């Protein structure tokens, strides 16, 4: 699973491995502004739970992008 890949080199289960996220972005040929979930996690917080909360509260993300499509990339 990609989610496990994102967290695989972390010191804690809540901490995101930045190298893996960037590698995933490059492999999928995605820019940060076309992948708002990763952009939010990278720019706002290192905590997965905190990022999830921010994303859930950030309704503007769902207006421009299909949230289910983004989630499917990560699951």
PDB file of N, CA and C in Angstrom:
ATOM      1  N   UNK A   1       0.830  -1.194   0.000  1.00  0.00           N
ATOM      2  CA  UNK A   1       0.000   0.000   0.000  1.00  0.00           C
ATOM      3  C   UNK A   1       0.869   1.250   0.000  1.00  0.00           C
ATOM      4  N   UNK A   2       0.415   2.258  -0.698  1.00  0.00           N
ATOM      5  CA  UNK A   2       1.175   3.493  -0.767  1.00  0.00           C
ATOM      6  C   UNK A   2       1.250   4.175   0.584  1.00  0.00           C
ATOM      7  N   UNK A   3       0.194   4.083   1.378  1.00  0.00           N
ATOM      8  CA  UNK A   3       0.222   4.717   2.704  1.00  0.00           C
ATOM      9  C   UNK A   3       1.362   4.145   3.529  1.00  0.00           C
ATOM     10  N   UNK A   4       1.554   2.825   3.501  1.00  0.00           N
ATOM     11  CA  UNK A   4       2.664   2.213   4.226  1.00  0.00           C
ATOM     12  C   UNK A   4       3.997   2.705   3.675  1.00  0.00           C
ATOM     13  N   UNK A   5       4.087   2.861   2.369  1.00  0.00           N
ATOM     14  CA  UNK A   5       5.298   3.382   1.739  1.00  0.00           C
ATOM     15  C   UNK A   5       5.617   4.774   2.257  1.00  0.00           C
ATOM     16  N   UNK A   6       4.602   5.615   2.404  1.00  0.00           N
ATOM     17  CA  UNK A   6       4.822   6.980   2.872  1.00  0.00           C
ATOM     18  C   UNK A   6       5.346   7.017   4.294  1.00  0.00           C
ATOM     19  N   UNK A   7       4.982   6.016   5.093  1.00  0.00           N
ATOM     20  CA  UNK A   7       5.363   6.008   6.495  1.00  0.00           C
ATOM     21  C   UNK A   7       6.476   5.015   6.818  1.00  0.00           C
ATOM     22  N   UNK A   8       6.964   4.265   5.838  1.00  0.00           N
ATOM     23  CA  UNK A   8       7.841   3.125   6.107  1.00  0.00           C
ATOM     24  C   UNK A   8       9.163   3.464   6.777  1.00  0.00           C
ATOM     25  N   UNK A   9       9.731   4.624   6.511  1.00  0.00           N
ATOM     26  CA  UNK A   9      11.013   4.973   7.116  1.00  0.00           C
ATOM     27  C   UNK A   9      10.868   5.908   8.306  1.00  0.00           C
ATOM     28  N   UNK A  10       9.679   6.024   8.831  1.00  0.00           N
ATOM     29  CA  UNK A  10       9.416   6.965   9.913  1.00  0.00           C
ATOM     30  C   UNK A  10       9.868   6.420  11.250  1.00  0.00           C
ATOM     31  N   UNK A  11      10.221   7.335  12.131  1.00  0.00           N
ATOM     32  CA  UNK A  11      10.591   6.924  13.482  1.00  0.00           C
ATOM     33  C   UNK A  11       9.359   6.641  14.325  1.00  0.00           C
ATOM     34  N   UNK A  12       8.220   7.223  13.967  1.00  0.00           N
ATOM     35  CA  UNK A  12       6.966   6.920  14.654  1.00  0.00           C
ATOM     36  C   UNK A  12       5.886   6.705  13.607  1.00  0.00           C
ATOM     37  N   UNK A  13       4.805   6.039  13.988  1.00  0.00           N
ATOM     38  CA  UNK A  13       3.754   5.738  13.023  1.00  0.00           C
ATOM     39  C   UNK A  13       3.017   6.990  12.567  1.00  0.00           C
ATOM     40  N   UNK A  14       3.145   8.093  13.307  1.00  0.00           N
ATOM     41  CA  UNK A  14       2.471   9.341  12.953  1.00  0.00           C
ATOM     42  C   UNK A  14       3.316  10.247  12.071  1.00  0.00           C
ATOM     43  N   UNK A  15       4.594   9.958  11.944  1.00  0.00           N
ATOM     44  CA  UNK A  15       5.498  10.845  11.218  1.00  0.00           C
ATOM     45  C   UNK A  15       5.629  10.397   9.770  1.00  0.00           C
ATOM     46  N   UNK A  16       5.573  11.335   8.878  1.00  0.00           N
ATOM     47  CA  UNK A  16       5.622  11.034   7.452  1.00  0.00           C
ATOM     48  C   UNK A  16       7.061  11.043   6.957  1.00  0.00           C
ATOM     49  N   UNK A  17       7.390  10.104   6.088  1.00  0.00           N
ATOM     50  CA  UNK A  17       8.721  10.053   5.490  1.00  0.00           C
ATOM     51  C   UNK A  17       8.728  10.935   4.243  1.00  0.00           C
ATOM     52  N   UNK A  18       9.347  12.104   4.351  1.00  0.00           N
ATOM     53  CA  UNK A  18       9.329  13.089   3.264  1.00  0.00           C
ATOM     54  C   UNK A  18       9.977  12.556   1.989  1.00  0.00           C
ATOM     55  N   UNK A  19      11.049  11.794   2.123  1.00  0.00           N
ATOM     56  CA  UNK A  19      11.720  11.268   0.940  1.00  0.00           C
ATOM     57  C   UNK A  19      10.780  10.373   0.139  1.00  0.00           C
ATOM     58  N   UNK A  20       9.979   9.573   0.827  1.00  0.00           N
ATOM     59  CA  UNK A  20       9.046   8.686   0.141  1.00  0.00           C
ATOM     60  C   UNK A  20       7.926   9.462  -0.540  1.00  0.00           C
ATOM     61  N   UNK A  21       7.446  10.523   0.097  1.00  0.00           N
ATOM     62  CA  UNK A  21       6.396  11.335  -0.516  1.00  0.00           C
ATOM     63  C   UNK A  21       6.924  11.993  -1.783  1.00  0.00           C
ATOM     64  N   UNK A  22       8.117  12.557  -1.693  1.00  0.00           N
ATOM     65  CA  UNK A  22       8.701  13.219  -2.855  1.00  0.00           C
ATOM     66  C   UNK A  22       8.968  12.207  -3.969  1.00  0.00           C
ATOM     67  N   UNK A  23       9.436  11.018  -3.617  1.00  0.00           N
ATOM     68  CA  UNK A  23       9.664   9.965  -4.615  1.00  0.00           C
ATOM     69  C   UNK A  23       8.355   9.571  -5.293  1.00  0.00           C
ATOM     70  N   UNK A  24       7.280   9.473  -4.509  1.00  0.00           N
ATOM     71  CA  UNK A  24       5.967   9.146  -5.070  1.00  0.00           C
ATOM     72  C   UNK A  24       5.517  10.242  -6.030  1.00  0.00           C
ATOM     73  N   UNK A  25       5.665  11.496  -5.614  1.00  0.00           N
ATOM     74  CA  UNK A  25       5.300  12.624  -6.486  1.00  0.00           C
ATOM     75  C   UNK A  25       6.045  12.543  -7.807  1.00  0.00           C
ATOM     76  N   UNK A  26       7.355  12.302  -7.738  1.00  0.00           N
ATOM     77  CA  UNK A  26       8.164  12.244  -8.954  1.00  0.00           C
ATOM     78  C   UNK A  26       7.776  11.054  -9.820  1.00  0.00           C
ATOM     79  N   UNK A  27       7.522   9.903  -9.202  1.00  0.00           N
ATOM     80  CA  UNK A  27       7.146   8.706  -9.955  1.00  0.00           C
ATOM     81  C   UNK A  27       5.824   8.898 -10.694  1.00  0.00           C
ATOM     82  N   UNK A  28       4.903   9.626 -10.083  1.00  0.00           N
ATOM     83  CA  UNK A  28       3.601   9.873 -10.701  1.00  0.00           C
ATOM     84  C   UNK A  28       3.604  11.127 -11.576  1.00  0.00           C
ATOM     85  N   UNK A  29       4.762  11.794 -11.664  1.00  0.00           N
ATOM     86  CA  UNK A  29       4.901  13.028 -12.450  1.00  0.00           C
ATOM     87  C   UNK A  29       3.880  14.075 -12.025  1.00  0.00           C
ATOM     88  N   UNK A  30       3.708  14.226 -10.705  1.00  0.00           N
ATOM     89  CA  UNK A  30       2.750  15.183 -10.159  1.00  0.00           C
ATOM     90  C   UNK A  30       3.461  16.375  -9.546  1.00  0.00           C
ATOM     91  N   UNK A  31       2.899  17.549  -9.763  1.00  0.00           N
ATOM     92  CA  UNK A  31       3.386  18.749  -9.102  1.00  0.00           C
ATOM     93  C   UNK A  31       2.617  18.905  -7.797  1.00  0.00           C
ATOM     94  N   UNK A  32       3.183  19.658  -6.861  1.00  0.00           N
ATOM     95  CA  UNK A  32       2.507  19.848  -5.583  1.00  0.00           C
ATOM     96  C   UNK A  32       1.127  20.460  -5.753  1.00  0.00           C
ATOM     97  N   UNK A  33       0.973  21.394  -6.663  1.00  0.00           N
ATOM     98  CA  UNK A  33      -0.327  22.046  -6.815  1.00  0.00           C
ATOM     99  C   UNK A  33      -1.368  21.173  -7.508  1.00  0.00           C
ATOM    100  N   UNK A  34      -0.978  20.006  -8.023  1.00  0.00           N
ATOM    101  CA  UNK A  34      -1.953  19.087  -8.606  1.00  0.00           C
ATOM    102  C   UNK A  34      -2.265  17.929  -7.664  1.00  0.00           C
ATOM    103  N   UNK A  35      -1.654  17.906  -6.530  1.00  0.00           N
ATOM    104  CA  UNK A  35      -1.845  16.826  -5.558  1.00  0.00           C
ATOM    105  C   UNK A  35      -2.004  17.455  -4.172  1.00  0.00           C
ATOM    106  N   UNK A  36      -3.162  18.075  -3.899  1.00  0.00           N
ATOM    107  CA  UNK A  36      -3.318  18.899  -2.701  1.00  0.00           C
ATOM    108  C   UNK A  36      -3.149  18.171  -1.377  1.00  0.00           C
ATOM    109  N   UNK A  37      -3.460  16.881  -1.311  1.00  0.00           N
ATOM    110  CA  UNK A  37      -3.287  16.171  -0.043  1.00  0.00           C
ATOM    111  C   UNK A  37      -1.819  16.129   0.348  1.00  0.00           C
ATOM    112  N   UNK A  38      -0.960  15.737  -0.585  1.00  0.00           N
ATOM    113  CA  UNK A  38       0.474  15.709  -0.309  1.00  0.00           C
ATOM    114  C   UNK A  38       0.990  17.120  -0.061  1.00  0.00           C
ATOM    115  N   UNK A  39       0.515  18.076  -0.836  1.00  0.00           N
ATOM    116  CA  UNK A  39       0.926  19.471  -0.640  1.00  0.00           C
ATOM    117  C   UNK A  39       0.608  19.924   0.779  1.00  0.00           C
ATOM    118  N   UNK A  40      -0.597  19.635   1.249  1.00  0.00           N
ATOM    119  CA  UNK A  40      -0.997  20.033   2.601  1.00  0.00           C
ATOM    120  C   UNK A  40      -0.118  19.367   3.643  1.00  0.00           C
ATOM    121  N   UNK A  41       0.116  18.080   3.486  1.00  0.00           N
ATOM    122  CA  UNK A  41       0.951  17.365   4.454  1.00  0.00           C
ATOM    123  C   UNK A  41       2.365  17.923   4.457  1.00  0.00           C
ATOM    124  N   UNK A  42       2.922  18.168   3.283  1.00  0.00           N
ATOM    125  CA  UNK A  42       4.290  18.678   3.202  1.00  0.00           C
ATOM    126  C   UNK A  42       4.427  20.080   3.768  1.00  0.00           C
ATOM    127  N   UNK A  43       3.475  20.942   3.490  1.00  0.00           N
ATOM    128  CA  UNK A  43       3.613  22.349   3.829  1.00  0.00           C
ATOM    129  C   UNK A  43       3.124  22.704   5.229  1.00  0.00           C
ATOM    130  N   UNK A  44       2.231  21.931   5.803  1.00  0.00           N
ATOM    131  CA  UNK A  44       1.591  22.351   7.050  1.00  0.00           C
ATOM    132  C   UNK A  44       2.058  21.569   8.267  1.00  0.00           C
ATOM    133  N   UNK A  45       2.253  20.284   8.160  1.00  0.00           N
ATOM    134  CA  UNK A  45       2.488  19.493   9.362  1.00  0.00           C
ATOM    135  C   UNK A  45       3.278  18.228   9.069  1.00  0.00           C
ATOM    136  N   UNK A  46       3.893  17.677  10.100  1.00  0.00           N
ATOM    137  CA  UNK A  46       4.550  16.375   9.994  1.00  0.00           C
ATOM    138  C   UNK A  46       3.665  15.272  10.563  1.00  0.00           C
ATOM    139  N   UNK A  47       2.586  15.652  11.212  1.00  0.00           N
ATOM    140  CA  UNK A  47       1.696  14.679  11.837  1.00  0.00           C
ATOM    141  C   UNK A  47       0.588  14.273  10.872  1.00  0.00           C
ATOM    142  N   UNK A  48       0.470  12.983  10.612  1.00  0.00           N
ATOM    143  CA  UNK A  48      -0.572  12.474   9.728  1.00  0.00           C
ATOM    144  C   UNK A  48      -1.951  12.806  10.270  1.00  0.00           C
ATOM    145  N   UNK A  49      -2.150  12.622  11.586  1.00  0.00           N
ATOM    146  CA  UNK A  49      -3.455  12.914  12.191  1.00  0.00           C
ATOM    147  C   UNK A  49      -3.796  14.391  12.075  1.00  0.00           C
ATOM    148  N   UNK A  50      -2.824  15.239  12.324  1.00  0.00           N
ATOM    149  CA  UNK A  50      -3.055  16.680  12.220  1.00  0.00           C
ATOM    150  C   UNK A  50      -3.354  17.073  10.776  1.00  0.00           C
ATOM    151  N   UNK A  51      -2.626  16.498   9.835  1.00  0.00           N
ATOM    152  CA  UNK A  51      -2.871  16.790   8.422  1.00  0.00           C
ATOM    153  C   UNK A  51      -4.269  16.345   8.010  1.00  0.00           C
ATOM    154  N   UNK A  52      -4.688  15.172   8.485  1.00  0.00           N
ATOM    155  CA  UNK A  52      -6.031  14.672   8.201  1.00  0.00           C
ATOM    156  C   UNK A  52      -7.086  15.654   8.698  1.00  0.00           C
ATOM    157  N   UNK A  53      -6.879  16.176   9.905  1.00  0.00           N
ATOM    158  CA  UNK A  53      -7.819  17.136  10.491  1.00  0.00           C
ATOM    159  C   UNK A  53      -7.865  18.415   9.659  1.00  0.00           C
ATOM    160  N   UNK A  54      -6.699  18.908   9.266  1.00  0.00           N
ATOM    161  CA  UNK A  54      -6.627  20.121   8.449  1.00  0.00           C
ATOM    162  C   UNK A  54      -7.330  19.908   7.115  1.00  0.00           C
ATOM    163  N   UNK A  55      -7.091  18.761   6.502  1.00  0.00           N
ATOM    164  CA  UNK A  55      -7.714  18.453   5.212  1.00  0.00           C
ATOM    165  C   UNK A  55      -9.228  18.347   5.362  1.00  0.00           C
ATOM    166  N   UNK A  56      -9.691  17.701   6.443  1.00  0.00           N
ATOM    167  CA  UNK A  56     -11.124  17.553   6.680  1.00  0.00           C
ATOM    168  C   UNK A  56     -11.797  18.912   6.877  1.00  0.00           C
ATOM    169  N   UNK A  57     -11.106  19.826   7.539  1.00  0.00           N
ATOM    170  CA  UNK A  57     -11.663  21.155   7.786  1.00  0.00           C
ATOM    171  C   UNK A  57     -11.505  22.074   6.580  1.00  0.00           C
ATOM    172  N   UNK A  58     -10.571  21.768   5.687  1.00  0.00           N
ATOM    173  CA  UNK A  58     -10.290  22.627   4.532  1.00  0.00           C
ATOM    174  C   UNK A  58     -11.201  22.329   3.370  1.00  0.00           C
ATOM    175  N   UNK A  59     -12.418  22.772   3.452  1.00  0.00           N
ATOM    176  CA  UNK A  59     -13.414  22.486   2.420  1.00  0.00           C
ATOM    177  C   UNK A  59     -12.994  22.955   1.027  1.00  0.00           C
ATOM    178  N   UNK A  60     -12.141  23.960   0.945  1.00  0.00           N
ATOM    179  CA  UNK A  60     -11.735  24.468  -0.359  1.00  0.00           C
ATOM    180  C   UNK A  60     -11.024  23.407  -1.191  1.00  0.00           C
ATOM    181  N   UNK A  61     -10.407  22.430  -0.576  1.00  0.00           N
ATOM    182  CA  UNK A  61      -9.739  21.366  -1.328  1.00  0.00           C
ATOM    183  C   UNK A  61     -10.742  20.527  -2.114  1.00  0.00           C
ATOM    184  N   UNK A  62     -11.916  20.294  -1.535  1.00  0.00           N
ATOM    185  CA  UNK A  62     -12.895  19.438  -2.198  1.00  0.00           C
ATOM    186  C   UNK A  62     -13.624  20.164  -3.324  1.00  0.00           C
ATOM    187  N   UNK A  63     -13.576  21.497  -3.351  1.00  0.00           N
ATOM    188  CA  UNK A  63     -14.252  22.234  -4.417  1.00  0.00           C
ATOM    189  C   UNK A  63     -13.507  22.112  -5.740  1.00  0.00           C
ATOM    190  N   UNK A  64     -12.188  22.104  -5.701  1.00  0.00           N
ATOM    191  CA  UNK A  64     -11.388  22.061  -6.922  1.00  0.00           C
ATOM    192  C   UNK A  64     -11.035  20.643  -7.355  1.00  0.00           C
ATOM    193  N   UNK A  65     -10.963  19.724  -6.412  1.00  0.00           N
ATOM    194  CA  UNK A  65     -10.469  18.387  -6.712  1.00  0.00           C
ATOM    195  C   UNK A  65     -11.445  17.323  -6.226  1.00  0.00           C
ATOM    196  N   UNK A  66     -11.425  16.191  -6.901  1.00  0.00           N
ATOM    197  CA  UNK A  66     -12.220  15.053  -6.482  1.00  0.00           C
ATOM    198  C   UNK A  66     -11.486  14.362  -5.342  1.00  0.00           C
ATOM    199  N   UNK A  67     -11.988  14.518  -4.120  1.00  0.00           N
ATOM    200  CA  UNK A  67     -11.319  13.973  -2.936  1.00  0.00           C
ATOM    201  C   UNK A  67     -11.176  12.454  -3.021  1.00  0.00           C
ATOM    202  N   UNK A  68     -12.182  11.758  -3.550  1.00  0.00           N
ATOM    203  CA  UNK A  68     -12.110  10.301  -3.651  1.00  0.00           C
ATOM    204  C   UNK A  68     -10.970   9.857  -4.560  1.00  0.00           C
ATOM    205  N   UNK A  69     -10.726  10.598  -5.624  1.00  0.00           N
ATOM    206  CA  UNK A  69      -9.623  10.275  -6.524  1.00  0.00           C
ATOM    207  C   UNK A  69      -8.294  10.400  -5.793  1.00  0.00           C
ATOM    208  N   UNK A  70      -8.151  11.458  -4.995  1.00  0.00           N
ATOM    209  CA  UNK A  70      -6.926  11.669  -4.229  1.00  0.00           C
ATOM    210  C   UNK A  70      -6.744  10.554  -3.214  1.00  0.00           C
ATOM    211  N   UNK A  71      -7.804  10.201  -2.499  1.00  0.00           N
ATOM    212  CA  UNK A  71      -7.724   9.136  -1.498  1.00  0.00           C
ATOM    213  C   UNK A  71      -7.363   7.818  -2.164  1.00  0.00           C
ATOM    214  N   UNK A  72      -7.923   7.535  -3.343  1.00  0.00           N
ATOM    215  CA  UNK A  72      -7.618   6.292  -4.046  1.00  0.00           C
ATOM    216  C   UNK A  72      -6.146   6.188  -4.416  1.00  0.00           C
ATOM    217  N   UNK A  73      -5.490   7.311  -4.683  1.00  0.00           N
ATOM    218  CA  UNK A  73      -4.054   7.290  -4.938  1.00  0.00           C
ATOM    219  C   UNK A  73      -3.287   6.812  -3.719  1.00  0.00           C
ATOM    220  N   UNK A  74      -3.809   7.118  -2.531  1.00  0.00           N
ATOM    221  CA  UNK A  74      -3.077   6.826  -1.309  1.00  0.00           C
ATOM    222  C   UNK A  74      -3.420   5.485  -0.687  1.00  0.00           C
ATOM    223  N   UNK A  75      -4.494   4.856  -1.113  1.00  0.00           N
ATOM    224  CA  UNK A  75      -4.909   3.598  -0.481  1.00  0.00           C
ATOM    225  C   UNK A  75      -4.604   2.428  -1.381  1.00  0.00           C
TER     226      UNK A  75
END
